[in-house]
Coordinates of C-alpha atoms and ligand atoms in Angstrom, one line a residue:
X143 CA -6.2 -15.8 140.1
X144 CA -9.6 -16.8 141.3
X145 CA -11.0 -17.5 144.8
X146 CA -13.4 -20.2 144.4
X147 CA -16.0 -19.7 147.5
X148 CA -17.6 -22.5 149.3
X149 CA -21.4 -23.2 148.5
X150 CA -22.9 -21.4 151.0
X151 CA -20.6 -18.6 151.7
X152 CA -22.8 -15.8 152.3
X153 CA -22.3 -11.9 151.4
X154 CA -20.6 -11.3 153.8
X155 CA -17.9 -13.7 153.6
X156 CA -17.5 -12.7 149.7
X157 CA -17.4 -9.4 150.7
X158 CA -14.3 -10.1 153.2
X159 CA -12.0 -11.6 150.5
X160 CA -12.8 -8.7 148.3
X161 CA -11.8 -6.0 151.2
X162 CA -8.2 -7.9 151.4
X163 CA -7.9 -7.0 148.1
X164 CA -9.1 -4.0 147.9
X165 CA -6.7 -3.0 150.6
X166 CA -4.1 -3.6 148.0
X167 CA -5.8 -1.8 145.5
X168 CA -6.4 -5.2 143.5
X169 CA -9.5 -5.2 141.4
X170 CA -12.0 -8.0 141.6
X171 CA -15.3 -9.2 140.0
X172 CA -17.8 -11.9 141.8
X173 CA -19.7 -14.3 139.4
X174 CA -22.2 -16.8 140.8
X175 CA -21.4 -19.7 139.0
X176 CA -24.1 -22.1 139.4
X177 CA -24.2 -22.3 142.9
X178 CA -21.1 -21.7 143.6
X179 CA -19.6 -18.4 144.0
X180 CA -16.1 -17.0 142.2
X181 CA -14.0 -14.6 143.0
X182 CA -11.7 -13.4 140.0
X183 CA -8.5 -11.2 140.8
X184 CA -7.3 -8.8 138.5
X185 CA -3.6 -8.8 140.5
X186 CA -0.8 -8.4 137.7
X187 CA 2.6 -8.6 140.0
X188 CA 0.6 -7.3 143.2
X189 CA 1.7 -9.4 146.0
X190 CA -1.5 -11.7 147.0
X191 CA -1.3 -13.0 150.7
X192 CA -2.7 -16.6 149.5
X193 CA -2.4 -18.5 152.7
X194 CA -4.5 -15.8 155.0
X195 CA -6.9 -16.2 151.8
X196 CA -7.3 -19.6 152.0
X197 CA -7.0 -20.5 155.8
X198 CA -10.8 -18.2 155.7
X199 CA -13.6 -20.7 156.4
X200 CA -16.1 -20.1 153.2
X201 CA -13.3 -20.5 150.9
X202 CA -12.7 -23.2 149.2
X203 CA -9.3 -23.1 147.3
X204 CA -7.5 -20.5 145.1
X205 CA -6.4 -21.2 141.2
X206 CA -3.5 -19.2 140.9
X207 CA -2.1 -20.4 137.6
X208 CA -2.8 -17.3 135.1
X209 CA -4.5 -19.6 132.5
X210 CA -6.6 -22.1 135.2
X211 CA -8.4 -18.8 136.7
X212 CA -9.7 -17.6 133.1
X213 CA -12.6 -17.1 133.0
X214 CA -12.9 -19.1 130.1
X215 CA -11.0 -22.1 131.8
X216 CA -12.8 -25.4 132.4
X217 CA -11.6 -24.8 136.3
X218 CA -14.3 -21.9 136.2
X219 CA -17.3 -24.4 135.1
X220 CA -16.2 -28.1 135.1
X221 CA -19.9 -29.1 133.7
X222 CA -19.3 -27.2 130.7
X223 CA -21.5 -24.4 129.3
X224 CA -24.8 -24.6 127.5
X225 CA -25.4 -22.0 124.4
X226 CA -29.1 -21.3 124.1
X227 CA -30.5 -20.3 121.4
X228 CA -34.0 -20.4 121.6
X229 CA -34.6 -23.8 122.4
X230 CA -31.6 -25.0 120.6
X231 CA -28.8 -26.3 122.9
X232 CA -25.2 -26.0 121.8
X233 CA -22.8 -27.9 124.3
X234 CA -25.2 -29.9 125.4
X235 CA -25.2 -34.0 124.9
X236 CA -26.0 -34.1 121.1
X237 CA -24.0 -32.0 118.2
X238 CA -25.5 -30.0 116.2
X239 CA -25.3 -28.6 112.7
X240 CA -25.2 -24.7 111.3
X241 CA -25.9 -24.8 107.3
X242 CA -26.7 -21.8 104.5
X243 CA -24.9 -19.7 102.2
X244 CA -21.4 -18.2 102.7
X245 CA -23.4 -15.2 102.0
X246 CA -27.5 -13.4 101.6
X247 CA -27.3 -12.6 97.8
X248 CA -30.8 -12.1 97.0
X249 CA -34.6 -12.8 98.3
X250 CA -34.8 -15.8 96.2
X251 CA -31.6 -17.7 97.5
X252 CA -32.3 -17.4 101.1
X253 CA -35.6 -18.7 101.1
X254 CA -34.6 -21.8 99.1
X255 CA -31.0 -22.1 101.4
X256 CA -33.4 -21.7 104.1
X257 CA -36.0 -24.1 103.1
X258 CA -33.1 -26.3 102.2
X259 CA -31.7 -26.2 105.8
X260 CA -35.5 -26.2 108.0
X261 CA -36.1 -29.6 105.5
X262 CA -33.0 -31.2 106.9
X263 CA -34.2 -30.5 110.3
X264 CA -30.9 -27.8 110.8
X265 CA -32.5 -25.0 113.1
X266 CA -29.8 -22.5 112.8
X267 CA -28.6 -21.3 109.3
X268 CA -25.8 -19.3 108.7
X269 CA -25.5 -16.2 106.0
X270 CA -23.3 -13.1 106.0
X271 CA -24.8 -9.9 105.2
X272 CA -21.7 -8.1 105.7
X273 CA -18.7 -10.1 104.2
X274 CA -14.4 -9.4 104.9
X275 CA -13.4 -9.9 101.7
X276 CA -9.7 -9.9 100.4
X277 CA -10.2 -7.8 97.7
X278 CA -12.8 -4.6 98.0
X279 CA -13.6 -5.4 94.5
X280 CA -15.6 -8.6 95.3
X281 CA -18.9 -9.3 96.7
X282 CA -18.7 -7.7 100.4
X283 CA -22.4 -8.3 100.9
X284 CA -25.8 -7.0 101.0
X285 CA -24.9 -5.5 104.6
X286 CA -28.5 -4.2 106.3
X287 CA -30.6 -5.2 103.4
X288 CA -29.3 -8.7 103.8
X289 CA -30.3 -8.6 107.8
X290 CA -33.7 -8.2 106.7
X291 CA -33.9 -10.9 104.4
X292 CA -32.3 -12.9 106.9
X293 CA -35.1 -11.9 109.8
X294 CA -38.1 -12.6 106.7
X295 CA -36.1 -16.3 105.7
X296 CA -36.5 -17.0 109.5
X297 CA -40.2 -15.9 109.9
X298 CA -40.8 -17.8 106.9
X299 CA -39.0 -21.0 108.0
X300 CA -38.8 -20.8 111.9
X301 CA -34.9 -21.1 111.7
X302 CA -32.9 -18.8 113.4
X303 CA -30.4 -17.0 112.2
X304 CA -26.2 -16.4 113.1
X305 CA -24.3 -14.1 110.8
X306 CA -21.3 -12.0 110.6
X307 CA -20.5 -8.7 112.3
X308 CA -17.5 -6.3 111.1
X309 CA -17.6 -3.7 113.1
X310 CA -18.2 -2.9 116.6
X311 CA -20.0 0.3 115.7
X312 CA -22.7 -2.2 113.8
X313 CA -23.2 -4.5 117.0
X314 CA -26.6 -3.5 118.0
X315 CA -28.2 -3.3 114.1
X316 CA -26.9 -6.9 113.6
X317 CA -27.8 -7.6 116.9
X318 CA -31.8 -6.1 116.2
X319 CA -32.3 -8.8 113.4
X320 CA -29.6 -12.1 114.2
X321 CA -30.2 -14.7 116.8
X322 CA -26.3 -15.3 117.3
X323 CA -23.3 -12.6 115.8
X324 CA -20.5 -14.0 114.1
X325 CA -17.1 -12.5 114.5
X326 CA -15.1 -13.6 112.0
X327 CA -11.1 -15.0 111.6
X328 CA -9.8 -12.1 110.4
X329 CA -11.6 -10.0 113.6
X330 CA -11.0 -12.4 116.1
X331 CA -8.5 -10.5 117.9
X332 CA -10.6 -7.2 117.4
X333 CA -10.8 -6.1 121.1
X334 CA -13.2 -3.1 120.4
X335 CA -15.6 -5.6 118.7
X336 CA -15.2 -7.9 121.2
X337 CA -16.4 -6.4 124.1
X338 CA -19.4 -4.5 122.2
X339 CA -20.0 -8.7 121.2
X340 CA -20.3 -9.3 125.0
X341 CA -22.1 -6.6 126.1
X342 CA -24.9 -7.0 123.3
X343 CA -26.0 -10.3 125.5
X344 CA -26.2 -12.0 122.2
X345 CA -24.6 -15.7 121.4
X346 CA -21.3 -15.2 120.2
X347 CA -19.8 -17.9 117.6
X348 CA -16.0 -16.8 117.9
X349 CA -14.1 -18.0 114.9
X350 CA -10.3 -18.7 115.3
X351 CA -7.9 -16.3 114.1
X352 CA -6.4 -17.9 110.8
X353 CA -2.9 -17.8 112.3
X354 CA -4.3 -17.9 116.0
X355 CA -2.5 -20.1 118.6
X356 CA -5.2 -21.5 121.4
X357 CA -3.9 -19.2 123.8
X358 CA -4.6 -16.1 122.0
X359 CA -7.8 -17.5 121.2
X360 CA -9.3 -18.6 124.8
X361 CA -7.8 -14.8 125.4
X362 CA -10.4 -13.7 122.9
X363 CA -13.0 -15.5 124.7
X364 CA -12.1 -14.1 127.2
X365 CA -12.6 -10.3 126.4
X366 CA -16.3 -11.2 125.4
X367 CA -16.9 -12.9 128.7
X368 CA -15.5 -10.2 130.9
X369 CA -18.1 -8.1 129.4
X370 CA -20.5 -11.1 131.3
X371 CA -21.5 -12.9 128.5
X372 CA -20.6 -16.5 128.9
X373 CA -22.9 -17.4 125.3
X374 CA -19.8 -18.2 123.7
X375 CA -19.2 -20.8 120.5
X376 CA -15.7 -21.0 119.6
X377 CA -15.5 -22.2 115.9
X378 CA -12.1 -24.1 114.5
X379 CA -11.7 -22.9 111.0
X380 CA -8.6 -23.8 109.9
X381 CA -5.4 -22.5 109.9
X382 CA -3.0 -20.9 107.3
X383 CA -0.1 -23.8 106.7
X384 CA 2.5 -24.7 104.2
X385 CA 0.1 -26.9 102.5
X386 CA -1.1 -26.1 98.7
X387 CA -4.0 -28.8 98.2
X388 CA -6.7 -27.2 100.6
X389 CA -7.5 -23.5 101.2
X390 CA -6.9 -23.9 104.9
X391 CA -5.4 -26.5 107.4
X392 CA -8.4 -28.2 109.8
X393 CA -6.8 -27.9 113.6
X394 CA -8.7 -30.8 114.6
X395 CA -6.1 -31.7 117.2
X396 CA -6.9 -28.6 118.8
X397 CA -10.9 -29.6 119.7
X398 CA -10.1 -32.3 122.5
X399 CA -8.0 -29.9 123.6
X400 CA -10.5 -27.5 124.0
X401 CA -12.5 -29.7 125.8
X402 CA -9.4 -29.7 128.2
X403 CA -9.0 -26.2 128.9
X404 CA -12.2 -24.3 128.4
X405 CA -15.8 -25.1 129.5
X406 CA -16.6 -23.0 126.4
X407 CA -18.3 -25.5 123.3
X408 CA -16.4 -26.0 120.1
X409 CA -18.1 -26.6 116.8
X410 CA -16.0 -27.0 113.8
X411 CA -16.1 -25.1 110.3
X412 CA -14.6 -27.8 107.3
X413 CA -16.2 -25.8 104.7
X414 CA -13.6 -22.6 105.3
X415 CA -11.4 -25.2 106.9
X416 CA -10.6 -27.3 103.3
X417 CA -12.5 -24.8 100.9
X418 CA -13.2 -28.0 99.0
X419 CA -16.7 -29.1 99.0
X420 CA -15.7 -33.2 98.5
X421 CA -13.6 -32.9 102.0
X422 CA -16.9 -31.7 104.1
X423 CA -18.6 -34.9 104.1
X424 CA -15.1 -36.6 106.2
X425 CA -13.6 -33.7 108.2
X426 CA -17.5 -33.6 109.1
X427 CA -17.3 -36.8 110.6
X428 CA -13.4 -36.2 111.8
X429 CA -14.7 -33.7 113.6
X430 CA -17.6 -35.2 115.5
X431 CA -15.2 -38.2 116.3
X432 CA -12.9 -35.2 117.4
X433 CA -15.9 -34.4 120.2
X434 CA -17.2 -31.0 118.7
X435 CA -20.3 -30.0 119.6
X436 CA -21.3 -29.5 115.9
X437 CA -20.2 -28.6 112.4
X438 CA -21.4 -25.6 110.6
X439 CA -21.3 -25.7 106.4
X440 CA -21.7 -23.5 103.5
X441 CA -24.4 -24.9 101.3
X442 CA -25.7 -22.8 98.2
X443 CA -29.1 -23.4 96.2
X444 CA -27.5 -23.1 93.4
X445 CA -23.6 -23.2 93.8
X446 CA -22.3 -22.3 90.2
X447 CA -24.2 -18.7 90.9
X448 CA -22.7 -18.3 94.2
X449 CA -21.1 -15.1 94.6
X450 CA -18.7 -16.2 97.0
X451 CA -16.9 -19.0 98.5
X452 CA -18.5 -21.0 95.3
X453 CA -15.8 -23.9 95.1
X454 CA -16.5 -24.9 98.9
X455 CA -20.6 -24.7 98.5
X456 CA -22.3 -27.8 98.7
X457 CA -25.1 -28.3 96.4
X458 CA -28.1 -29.4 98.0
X459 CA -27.8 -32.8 97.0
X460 CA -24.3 -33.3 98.6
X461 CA -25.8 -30.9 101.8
X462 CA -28.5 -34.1 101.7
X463 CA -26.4 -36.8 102.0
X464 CA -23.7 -34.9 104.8
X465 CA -26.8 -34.5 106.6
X466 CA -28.0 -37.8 106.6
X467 CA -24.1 -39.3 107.3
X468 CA -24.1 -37.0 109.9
X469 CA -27.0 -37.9 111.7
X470 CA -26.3 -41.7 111.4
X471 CA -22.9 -41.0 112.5
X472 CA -24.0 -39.6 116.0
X473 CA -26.4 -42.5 116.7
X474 CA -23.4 -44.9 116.3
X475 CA -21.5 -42.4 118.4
X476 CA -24.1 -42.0 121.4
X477 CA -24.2 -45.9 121.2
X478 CA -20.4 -46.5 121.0
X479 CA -20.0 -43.8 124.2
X480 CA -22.2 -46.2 125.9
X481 CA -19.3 -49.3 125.1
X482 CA -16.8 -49.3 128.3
X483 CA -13.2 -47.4 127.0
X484 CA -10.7 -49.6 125.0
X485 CA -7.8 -47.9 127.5
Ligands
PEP25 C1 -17.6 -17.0 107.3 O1 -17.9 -17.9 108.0 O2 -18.5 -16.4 106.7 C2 -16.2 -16.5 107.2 C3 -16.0 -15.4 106.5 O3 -15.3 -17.3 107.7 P1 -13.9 -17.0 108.4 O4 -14.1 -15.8 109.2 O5 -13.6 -18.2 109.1 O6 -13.0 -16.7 107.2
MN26 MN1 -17.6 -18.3 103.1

C-alpha cells in the first residue's frame, strides 16, 4: 500500500500516518516524490484501518492494490522518470541509442567501436568486460582489464560507458570505472546483486530475465529501487520461445505495456533479441514505433574477429545506415505525434 500525502503536508502530518502504523508494528518508508510526498507500507496481511487513514486532512488517497503502490508503478510518478547520465537523458522526449561491442577484446577494438559510435553521434556505448557465458570454455571477458580500457575509450572519445556486472561482490570496481552497470538476463532475478546495484547510486540498465514474466520483472526493479535508487533502464531482450529462426523472441508487446504500469523507461535490445544482424535495422524501428525510449545494439569493428555474439554484430557499415534510419525515423515520429490520433 502507499499513502500518497497532499502537497503541503508538513512533518508532522507525515509523521502521524507513520505512528498509526507503527502502532501495529507495520514498517514504512517516506520518499519525496517531486513535491509530493509518499508513504509506502510494508503491511503483508496486517490489518490497515484505511478509512481513519484517509479521512486525515494532508492525505490525499491510499493505492491499496499490491502492484499500483510499487514503487516502480506509474501510480508512484505519473510524469515518468528521467535517467541521467551525464547530460544524457533517457526517458525523456527523444529516444536514444546504446551501440559497441558485445564485448572489450582488446585496446584496438574499443577505440575503433568507440570512435565508430562518438561518429554517429551515439553518447553511450555498451561493452562487457565480464561476460555470462554458456559454456566456461568461451570468451568470458577481459573482466578489470577490460574496465580500464573502457574508462581510456571514453577519455579518448568523450562517450560514456554501461557495461555488465556479475557479481554483487564486483559492484563498486565496476562501479569505479562505468557510467551505468548492466545486470544481465541471466542475473536479473539475482536479489543480492540487485540491491548492491541500488545502493551503488549508479544507473542501472536492468535486462529482462529470458523466461521473465513483467511481474517478476517490475519486482526486480523494484529490489534496486528500495535500496533508493530510482536510475533504473529496463531493457526488453527477448524471450526464450518455441521458435527456431531467431535466437530469441522480441517481447515488443510488452513495451506499451510498460509504459502502462511503470514510470520506469524501456529501451529495447534487437541485437540479443533476434541474434541476427539483418533483423536490427526493423525490430529497431518496431521498437521505436512500439514507444521505447531507445534501442541499444552490438556493433563490432570488425565482426568476423568478434569473439562473441559475432553472427548478431553489425558491421560498421550496416551500424551506419541503422543509425541514419533511425534518426530519420524519429523526426517522422516527433512530427506524426504532433498529427491529432486516428481513434
Ligand atoms: C549483453 O547485453 O551483453 C548480454 C549478455 O545480454 P543478455 O543479458 O540480455 O543476454
Ligand atoms: Mn552479446
Amino acid at each position: 500500500m502507499i499513502v500518497i500525502m497532499k502537497k503541503d503536508a508538513n512533518p508532522d502530518q507525515i509523521k502521524k500516518v507513520q505512528d498509526i502504523f507503527r502502532h501495529r508494528d507495520i514498517e514504512t518508508v517516506v520518499y519525496q516524490n517531486q513535491e509530493t510526498p509518499i508513504i509506502q507500507v510494508h503491511s503483508e496481511n496486517q490489518f490497515v484501518p484505511v478509512e481513519q487513514i484517509e479521512q486525515l486532512p494532508a492525505v490525499d488517497r491510499l493505492i491499496t492494490k499490491t502492484e499500483e503502490s510499487l514503487l516502480v508503478s506509474r501510480q508512484f510518478r505519473p510524469q515518468g522518470t528521467v535517467v541521467r547520465v551525464g547530460d544524457l537523458e533517457i526517458g525523456n522526449t527523444a529516444p536514444v541509442m546504446i551501440a559497441g561491442p558485445c564485448a572489450v577484446e582488446n585496446e584496438q577494438q574499443i577505440l575503433e567501436a568507440a570512435e565508430l559510435v562518438r561518429e554517429q553521434g551515439i553518447r553511450l556505448m555498451r561493452g562487457g568486460a565480464f561476460k555470462p557465458r554458456t559454456s566456461p570454455y568461451s570468451f568470458r571477458g577481459l573482466g578489470q582489464r577490460g574496465l580500464e580500457l573502457l574508462a581510456k575509450a571514453r577519455q579518448k572519445t568523450g562517450v560514456r560507458v554501461v557495461t555488465e556486472v556479475l557479481d554483487a561482490a564486483d559492484v563498486p570496481l565496476v562501479a569505479h570505472f562505468a557510467d551505468v552497470l548492466q545486470i544481465g538476463s541471466r542475473n536479473m532475478q539475482n536479489y543480492k546483486l540487485l540491491k548492491a546495484a541500488g545502493r551503488s547510486r549508479k544507473p542501472i540498465l536492468l535486462k529482462r530475465g529470458m523466461s521473465a514474466t513483467l511481474t517478476e520483472f517490475l519486482m526486480s526493479a523494484e529490489y534496486i529501487m528500495a535500496e533508493g535508487n530510482d536510475q533504473i533502464i529496463l531493457c526488453e531482450r527477448g524471450i526464450r520461445t518455441f521458435v527456431d529462426y531467431s535466437r530469441n523472441t522480441l517481447d515488443l508487446n510488452v513495451v506499451p505495456v510498460i509504459k502502462q504500469r511503470s514510470h520506469l523507461p524501456i529501451i529495447v535490445d534487437p541485437s540479443h533479441g533476434t541474434g541476427r544482424r539483418e533483423l536490427i535495422l526493423p525490430m529497431s524501428l518496431a521498437a521505436l514505433a512500439a514507444g521505447a525510449d531507445g534501442v541499444m545494439v552490438e556493433v563490432h569493428p570488425h565482426p568476423e574477429q568478434a569473439l562473441s555474439d559475432a553472427e548478431q554484430a553489425l558491421t560498421p557499415e550496416l551500424f551506419k545506415q541503422l543509425v541514419q534510419k533511425i534518426n530519420n525515423f524519429i523526426q517522422w515520429q516527433q512530427q506524426y505525434e504532433q498529427t491529432p490520433p486516428l481513434y
